[in-house]
Coordinates of C-alpha atoms and ligand atoms in Angstrom, one line a residue:
M1 CA 3.7 19.4 -3.1
Y2 CA 3.7 19.0 -0.1
T3 CA 2.8 19.8 3.7
N4 CA 4.8 19.3 6.8
H5 CA 3.5 16.9 9.2
V6 CA 4.5 16.6 12.9
R7 CA 1.3 15.7 15.0
C8 CA 0.1 12.4 15.4
R9 CA -2.7 11.3 13.2
A10 CA -3.7 8.8 15.4
C11 CA -3.5 10.0 19.0
N12 CA -2.5 13.3 18.3
Y13 CA 1.1 13.6 20.1
G14 CA 3.4 16.2 18.7
P15 CA 4.0 20.1 19.1
A16 CA 0.7 22.4 19.7
L17 CA -0.2 24.0 16.2
V18 CA -0.9 27.6 17.0
P19 CA -1.8 30.0 14.0
E20 CA 1.5 31.7 12.5
G21 CA 2.9 34.5 14.3
I22 CA 1.9 33.2 17.6
K23 CA 4.2 31.8 20.0
A24 CA 2.9 28.8 21.7
A25 CA 5.3 27.3 24.7
D26 CA 7.1 24.1 23.3
N27 CA 4.5 21.0 24.8
G28 CA 8.5 19.0 24.6
E29 CA 6.5 16.4 22.4
K30 CA 8.1 15.3 19.0
L31 CA 8.1 12.5 16.7
I32 CA 11.1 11.1 16.0
P33 CA 12.7 10.2 13.4
V34 CA 13.7 6.7 12.5
F35 CA 14.1 6.0 8.7
D36 CA 15.1 8.7 6.1
L37 CA 15.6 7.7 2.3
G38 CA 16.0 12.0 1.7
L39 CA 14.5 13.4 -1.6
Q40 CA 12.7 11.4 -3.3
P41 CA 10.1 10.9 -6.9
L42 CA 6.4 9.9 -6.8
A43 CA 6.5 6.4 -6.8
N44 CA 3.6 6.0 -9.1
S45 CA 4.6 8.7 -11.3
F46 CA 5.9 7.1 -14.7
R47 CA 5.8 9.6 -17.3
S48 CA 7.1 9.3 -20.4
A49 CA 9.4 11.8 -22.0
D50 CA 7.8 14.7 -23.4
E51 CA 5.6 14.6 -20.0
M52 CA 5.7 17.0 -17.1
Q53 CA 7.5 15.4 -14.8
D54 CA 6.5 15.5 -11.0
G55 CA 9.1 16.8 -8.5
F56 CA 10.1 14.6 -5.3
A57 CA 9.6 15.3 -2.6
P58 CA 11.7 13.6 1.1
L59 CA 11.0 10.5 2.2
K60 CA 11.0 10.4 6.0
V61 CA 9.2 8.1 9.0
L62 CA 8.9 9.4 12.4
L63 CA 7.4 7.8 15.1
C64 CA 5.3 8.5 17.5
P65 CA 6.5 7.3 20.7
R66 CA 3.5 7.7 22.8
C67 CA 0.7 5.6 20.4
S68 CA 3.6 3.5 18.3
L69 CA 2.4 5.2 15.0
A70 CA 5.3 5.4 12.0
Q71 CA 4.1 8.0 9.5
L72 CA 6.1 10.1 7.0
S73 CA 7.1 13.3 7.9
V74 CA 5.0 15.0 4.7
V75 CA 1.8 14.6 3.0
V76 CA 2.5 15.1 -0.5
K77 CA -1.1 16.7 -2.5
P78 CA -3.4 13.8 -3.0
E79 CA -4.9 15.7 -6.5
I80 CA -1.3 15.3 -7.4
L81 CA -0.6 11.2 -6.3
Y82 CA -3.9 10.7 -7.1
A83 CA -5.4 12.7 -10.2
N84 CA -4.5 10.2 -13.1
Y85 CA -3.3 7.0 -11.0
P86 CA -1.6 4.3 -13.0
Y87 CA -2.5 1.0 -10.0
L88 CA -4.6 -0.9 -11.0
T89 CA -5.9 -4.1 -8.7
S90 CA -3.5 -6.7 -9.9
G91 CA -5.7 -9.2 -12.1
S92 CA -3.6 -12.1 -10.9
V93 CA -4.5 -14.9 -9.8
T94 CA -3.1 -14.9 -6.5
M95 CA -5.4 -11.9 -6.1
Q96 CA -8.5 -13.7 -7.1
N97 CA -7.8 -16.6 -4.7
H98 CA -7.5 -13.5 -2.3
F99 CA -10.8 -11.4 -3.4
D100 CA -12.4 -15.1 -2.8
R101 CA -10.6 -16.3 0.5
L102 CA -12.5 -12.3 1.5
F103 CA -15.8 -13.3 0.3
D104 CA -16.1 -16.8 2.8
D105 CA -14.4 -15.1 5.4
L106 CA -16.6 -12.4 5.5
G107 CA -20.0 -14.4 4.7
V108 CA -19.9 -12.1 1.6
A109 CA -23.1 -14.6 0.4
E110 CA -24.9 -14.1 3.4
L111 CA -25.4 -10.0 2.5
N112 CA -27.5 -7.8 1.0
S113 CA -25.2 -4.7 0.0
V114 CA -21.0 -3.8 0.0
V115 CA -19.9 -0.4 -0.3
E116 CA -16.4 0.0 -1.1
I117 CA -14.2 2.9 -0.8
G118 CA -11.4 2.7 -2.7
S119 CA -12.7 0.7 -5.5
N120 CA -9.9 0.9 -8.1
D121 CA -11.2 0.1 -11.1
G122 CA -14.0 -2.1 -9.7
K123 CA -12.6 -5.6 -9.9
L124 CA -13.3 -6.9 -6.4
L125 CA -16.9 -6.2 -6.6
A126 CA -17.6 -7.7 -10.1
H127 CA -15.8 -10.7 -8.4
W128 CA -18.1 -10.5 -5.7
K129 CA -21.1 -9.8 -7.8
A130 CA -20.4 -12.6 -10.2
K131 CA -20.1 -14.8 -7.1
K132 CA -23.7 -13.5 -6.0
P133 CA -25.6 -11.4 -8.4
T134 CA -28.3 -10.0 -6.3
L135 CA -25.4 -8.6 -4.1
K136 CA -25.5 -4.6 -4.5
V137 CA -22.5 -2.6 -4.7
V138 CA -21.1 0.8 -4.9
G139 CA -17.9 1.8 -5.0
I140 CA -16.0 4.9 -4.3
D141 CA -13.1 6.1 -5.7
P142 CA -11.5 9.3 -7.0
A143 CA -9.4 8.5 -10.1
R144 CA -11.6 9.4 -13.0
N145 CA -9.6 7.3 -15.3
L146 CA -10.2 4.0 -12.6
S147 CA -14.5 4.6 -12.0
S148 CA -14.0 4.7 -15.9
L149 CA -13.3 1.1 -16.0
A150 CA -15.2 0.2 -13.3
F151 CA -18.6 1.5 -15.1
Q152 CA -17.1 -1.2 -18.1
R153 CA -17.6 -3.8 -15.2
N154 CA -21.1 -2.5 -14.6
I155 CA -19.7 -1.3 -11.0
G156 CA -21.4 2.1 -10.1
T157 CA -18.8 3.9 -8.6
V158 CA -19.0 7.6 -6.4
V159 CA -16.6 9.4 -8.6
S160 CA -15.0 11.5 -5.1
V161 CA -12.3 11.1 -2.3
F162 CA -13.9 9.5 0.9
D163 CA -15.7 12.1 2.9
K164 CA -19.0 12.3 4.7
E165 CA -20.4 13.4 1.3
A166 CA -19.5 10.6 -1.0
A167 CA -20.4 8.3 2.0
R168 CA -23.9 9.6 2.3
S169 CA -24.2 8.9 -1.8
A170 CA -23.1 5.5 -1.0
N171 CA -25.4 4.8 1.6
A172 CA -28.3 4.7 -0.7
I173 CA -28.0 0.9 -0.5
Q174 CA -27.9 0.7 3.2
P175 CA -24.6 -1.5 3.1
D176 CA -24.1 -4.3 5.5
L177 CA -20.7 -4.0 5.0
V178 CA -18.1 -1.3 4.0
L179 CA -14.8 -2.5 3.1
A180 CA -11.3 -0.4 2.0
R181 CA -8.5 -2.2 1.2
H182 CA -5.3 -0.7 1.2
V183 CA -6.6 2.5 1.6
F184 CA -6.8 4.0 4.8
C185 CA -2.6 4.3 5.2
H186 CA -2.9 6.8 1.7
V187 CA -5.2 8.9 4.1
H188 CA -4.3 11.7 5.9
N189 CA -7.2 12.7 8.5
W190 CA -8.0 9.8 9.9
E191 CA -10.4 11.4 12.0
E192 CA -12.5 12.4 9.5
F193 CA -12.2 9.0 7.7
I194 CA -14.0 7.0 10.8
L195 CA -16.4 10.3 11.2
A196 CA -17.7 9.6 7.4
L197 CA -17.1 5.8 7.6
A198 CA -20.0 6.3 10.6
E199 CA -22.5 7.9 8.0
M200 CA -22.8 4.7 6.5
G201 CA -24.6 1.8 7.8
G202 CA -26.8 0.8 10.5
P203 CA -26.0 -1.0 14.5
E204 CA -25.0 -4.2 12.5
T205 CA -23.1 -2.8 10.1
R206 CA -19.2 -4.2 9.6
Y207 CA -16.7 -1.6 8.7
V208 CA -13.5 -3.7 7.2
I209 CA -10.1 -2.4 6.7
E210 CA -7.5 -3.9 4.8
V211 CA -3.8 -2.2 5.8
P212 CA -0.1 -3.7 5.8
Y213 CA 0.9 -4.3 9.2
V214 CA 4.0 -3.0 10.2
R215 CA 5.0 -5.8 12.1
E216 CA 5.6 -7.5 8.2
L217 CA 7.2 -4.5 7.2
L218 CA 9.9 -4.5 9.6
D219 CA 10.1 -8.2 10.3
N220 CA 10.3 -8.8 6.3
L221 CA 12.6 -5.8 5.8
E222 CA 10.0 -4.0 3.3
F223 CA 11.5 -0.7 2.8
D224 CA 10.2 -0.6 -0.6
T225 CA 6.7 -0.3 0.6
I226 CA 7.4 3.0 2.4
Y227 CA 6.2 6.0 0.1
H228 CA 4.5 9.2 -0.4
E229 CA 1.1 7.0 -1.0
H230 CA 1.3 5.4 2.6
L231 CA 1.4 7.6 4.8
S232 CA 1.1 6.0 8.0
Y233 CA 2.7 2.1 9.0
L234 CA -0.1 1.1 11.4
S235 CA 0.1 -0.8 14.5
I236 CA -3.1 -2.1 16.6
K237 CA -1.8 0.3 19.4
A238 CA -2.3 3.3 16.9
M239 CA -5.2 2.1 15.8
E240 CA -6.9 1.8 19.3
A241 CA -5.8 5.3 20.3
L242 CA -7.6 6.7 17.2
L243 CA -10.8 4.9 18.1
A244 CA -10.9 5.5 21.6
K245 CA -13.1 8.9 21.4
S246 CA -14.5 7.3 18.0
P247 CA -18.4 6.3 17.0
L248 CA -16.6 2.7 16.3
E249 CA -14.5 -0.2 18.1
L250 CA -12.4 -2.6 17.0
D251 CA -13.9 -5.6 17.1
D252 CA -11.8 -8.6 14.9
I253 CA -8.3 -8.8 14.0
R254 CA -7.0 -10.9 10.9
E255 CA -3.7 -11.6 8.5
Y256 CA -3.2 -12.2 5.2
P257 CA -0.5 -13.0 3.3
I258 CA -1.7 -10.1 0.5
H259 CA 0.9 -7.6 -0.5
G260 CA 3.8 -9.0 1.5
G261 CA 1.1 -9.1 4.3
A262 CA -1.7 -7.1 5.8
I263 CA -4.4 -6.8 8.4
L264 CA -7.7 -6.9 8.1
L265 CA -9.2 -5.1 10.9
T266 CA -13.5 -5.3 11.5
L267 CA -14.6 -2.8 13.6
R268 CA -18.2 -1.9 14.8
R269 CA -20.5 0.9 15.8
R270 CA -19.8 1.3 19.8
G271 CA -22.2 0.1 22.1
A272 CA -23.1 -2.3 19.5
E273 CA -24.5 -5.9 20.7
I274 CA -21.5 -7.2 20.3
M275 CA -18.3 -9.0 22.8
R276 CA -14.5 -7.9 21.5
H277 CA -12.7 -10.2 20.3
V278 CA -9.9 -11.8 22.6
I279 CA -7.8 -11.4 19.8
V280 CA -7.6 -7.5 19.8
D281 CA -5.8 -7.7 23.1
R282 CA -3.9 -10.4 22.0
Y283 CA -1.8 -8.4 19.4
L284 CA -1.5 -5.0 21.8
S285 CA 0.4 -7.6 24.1
M286 CA 2.7 -8.3 21.9
E287 CA 3.7 -5.2 19.6
D288 CA 6.8 -3.6 20.4
F289 CA 7.2 -1.4 17.6
D290 CA 9.6 1.0 19.5
E291 CA 12.5 3.4 18.3
E292 CA 15.0 0.8 19.0
R293 CA 13.4 -2.0 16.8
W294 CA 13.1 0.9 13.8
K295 CA 16.4 1.8 14.0
R296 CA 17.6 -1.7 13.9
F297 CA 15.5 -1.8 10.4
A298 CA 17.0 1.2 8.8
L299 CA 20.3 -0.4 9.7
D300 CA 19.4 -3.6 8.0
S301 CA 18.0 -1.5 5.0
C302 CA 20.5 0.2 4.5
N303 CA 22.3 -3.0 3.7
H304 CA 20.4 -4.5 2.1
I305 CA 20.6 -1.1 -0.3
M306 CA 24.2 -1.9 -0.4
D307 CA 24.2 -5.6 -1.5
L308 CA 22.0 -5.1 -4.6
T309 CA 23.8 -2.0 -5.5
T310 CA 26.7 -4.2 -5.0
K311 CA 25.3 -7.1 -6.9
V312 CA 24.0 -5.4 -9.8
G313 CA 26.9 -3.1 -10.3
E314 CA 29.1 -6.2 -10.5
L315 CA 26.7 -7.9 -12.8
A316 CA 27.2 -4.6 -15.3
V317 CA 31.1 -4.5 -14.8
A318 CA 31.3 -8.3 -16.0
G319 CA 29.2 -7.2 -18.6
K320 CA 26.2 -9.1 -18.1
S321 CA 23.2 -7.9 -19.4
V322 CA 20.1 -6.6 -16.4
C323 CA 16.1 -5.8 -16.7
G324 CA 14.1 -5.5 -14.0
Y325 CA 10.3 -7.4 -13.5
G326 CA 7.0 -5.3 -12.1
A327 CA 7.2 -1.4 -12.2
S328 CA 5.5 -1.3 -8.8
A329 CA 5.7 2.1 -6.8
K330 CA 8.1 0.0 -4.8
S331 CA 10.3 -0.6 -7.5
T332 CA 10.8 3.3 -7.8
V333 CA 11.4 2.9 -4.0
T334 CA 14.4 0.4 -4.7
I335 CA 15.8 2.0 -7.9
N336 CA 16.3 5.6 -6.6
A337 CA 17.6 4.1 -3.2
C338 CA 20.4 2.2 -5.2
H339 CA 20.2 4.8 -7.7
F340 CA 20.1 2.7 -10.5
S341 CA 20.1 4.0 -14.2
H342 CA 19.6 2.6 -17.6
R343 CA 23.5 1.3 -17.1
H344 CA 22.2 -1.1 -14.6
I345 CA 18.7 -1.9 -14.9
R346 CA 17.8 -2.0 -19.4
F347 CA 14.4 -2.3 -19.0
I348 CA 11.8 -3.2 -16.6
C349 CA 8.8 -5.7 -17.8
D350 CA 5.5 -5.1 -16.9
D351 CA 1.8 -5.9 -17.7
T352 CA 0.6 -2.4 -17.2
P353 CA -0.7 -0.9 -20.5
Q354 CA -0.6 2.4 -18.4
K355 CA 3.1 2.4 -17.1
Q356 CA 4.0 0.4 -20.9
W357 CA 6.7 3.2 -22.6
K358 CA 7.2 5.2 -19.9
F359 CA 9.9 5.8 -17.5
S360 CA 10.0 4.4 -14.0
P361 CA 10.1 7.9 -12.1
G362 CA 13.2 9.6 -11.2
S363 CA 15.1 7.3 -13.7
D364 CA 15.9 6.8 -17.4
I365 CA 14.7 3.0 -17.1
P366 CA 12.2 1.8 -19.9
I367 CA 9.3 -0.1 -18.9
V368 CA 8.3 -2.5 -21.7
D369 CA 6.0 -5.1 -21.7
E370 CA 6.3 -8.4 -20.4
G371 CA 7.4 -10.6 -23.8
A372 CA 10.6 -8.4 -23.1
L373 CA 12.3 -10.6 -20.9
I374 CA 11.8 -13.1 -23.5
R375 CA 12.3 -11.3 -26.5
E376 CA 15.6 -9.9 -24.9
R377 CA 17.1 -12.6 -22.7
P378 CA 18.6 -10.7 -20.3
D379 CA 20.7 -12.7 -18.0
Y380 CA 19.3 -11.5 -14.8
C381 CA 15.7 -10.1 -13.7
V382 CA 15.3 -8.3 -10.4
L383 CA 12.4 -9.2 -9.2
F384 CA 10.8 -5.9 -8.3
A385 CA 7.3 -7.3 -7.6
W386 CA 8.8 -9.7 -5.2
N387 CA 5.0 -10.0 -3.4
W388 CA 4.3 -11.9 -6.6
S389 CA 6.6 -13.9 -7.3
S390 CA 5.9 -17.3 -7.3
E391 CA 3.6 -16.4 -9.8
I392 CA 5.8 -14.3 -12.4
I393 CA 8.8 -17.0 -12.4
A394 CA 5.9 -19.4 -12.8
K395 CA 5.1 -18.2 -15.7
N396 CA 8.7 -17.1 -17.0
N397 CA 9.8 -20.5 -17.0
Q398 CA 11.1 -20.4 -20.8
Y399 CA 13.2 -17.5 -19.4
L400 CA 14.9 -19.6 -16.5
A401 CA 15.0 -22.6 -19.4
A402 CA 17.3 -20.1 -21.4
G403 CA 19.9 -19.9 -18.8
G404 CA 17.8 -16.6 -17.4
K405 CA 18.1 -16.1 -13.8
F406 CA 15.9 -13.7 -11.4
I407 CA 17.5 -11.7 -8.5
V408 CA 14.7 -11.3 -5.8
P409 CA 15.1 -9.5 -3.4
G410 CA 13.9 -10.0 0.0
K411 CA 15.4 -10.5 3.7
T412 CA 18.0 -12.1 2.0
L413 CA 19.2 -11.7 -2.0
E414 CA 18.1 -15.0 -3.9
I415 CA 18.9 -15.8 -6.9
V416 CA 16.9 -18.3 -8.7
P417 CA 17.5 -20.6 -9.9
Ligands
TMP1 P1 2.1 -4.5 -7.0 O1 3.1 -5.3 -6.4 O2 2.0 -2.9 -6.5 O3 0.6 -4.5 -7.2 O4 2.6 -4.0 -8.5 C1 2.7 -5.3 -9.0 C2 3.5 -4.8 -10.3 O5 3.9 -5.7 -11.5 C3 1.6 -4.4 -11.3 O6 2.4 -2.4 -12.1 C4 1.8 -4.9 -12.5 C5 3.0 -5.9 -12.6 N1 2.6 -7.5 -12.8 C6 3.5 -8.0 -13.7 O7 4.0 -7.3 -14.7 N2 3.0 -9.0 -14.2 C7 2.6 -9.8 -13.0 O8 2.3 -11.3 -13.5 C8 1.6 -9.6 -12.0 C9 1.7 -10.2 -10.5 C10 2.2 -7.9 -12.2

């Protein structure tokens, strides 16, 4: 189900890899364990009772002391994680606003063609095409179930993992912009990814990668964004180490509040007629994601898990009913870290049809439609999808008016109202 990961995927720090049976001298290089949640289920492995269940795998973060890349100690087979992927790009207003912002900030109105890697169900490309009908677009995504949704939106998709071959197929439209949103940190072999990127476009093409920024993870205690799909937790220093010998270089960095804090990295072909933005050096001088920082994060996360476990346990003992909202991958991490079961959380509301009437991975908590919050009126609702909290709270006024309360996990537990 998984392989162990021992060498930094950005700078190759780690023990020498030698064929089995051959002894190599110990080079003393070891990635440092900094966070460990033990064995955990796969965060998006939503199954109904009669379906084959996936197994558990270690969820442990290792830090590279050379380039500061934090990365999981195992790589779960992509075929297991992504063959039938239930994650749909959100159709929320927050996400549409983000698409609009990207459209403006990346100057898409002036472009002819865009390739999106990890295009999911085609929502972003369809949104952009609606704003600029002459824009040529192609998506690349390995999930067959999602690409058929994209085809229904008239978004052509190369159904494949992203590799050189997929890149060459998509390159038929000669992209001015290649976009990869929240896919890079799902990829094991970064060197191949960058080489495949470079297969596309020409000297002026921009390659834009949107990823969660490790600073936000550490500052905001987003331990629930650590799960098997997210193989790496990216710093700019690690990105620089990776790109050092590649055909592409880092040109610009922007930040966005989406998904709890993301960075948008713009890469250009090395040697292109551009001045590297001073912002890259500014980030490099501010980063301090060392072992100490990770150890503080691990301790704070542990306390946070204890607080939420205690709070929900006390409510259960007091005879209060508690449900959850948002069966995100993050909810799986929290539920299993807190050892919640159906006795603690009666159900989780979620608007994704593919998740409804299934169980939260690793637990016996059922996932139901959003209307259950009003129908069942539990006393408390844990907002597992905290990244959409304002939107979800706003549309559930009726629940609040009837005396319901949201528990919002974050740096501290917030009870609304
Ligand atoms: P995400 O944070 O990974 O996007 O997951 C959020 C989950 O919450 C996803 O399964 C969809 C669900 N959700 C709702 O059920 N209602 C909503 O209004 C929003 C914004 C998300």
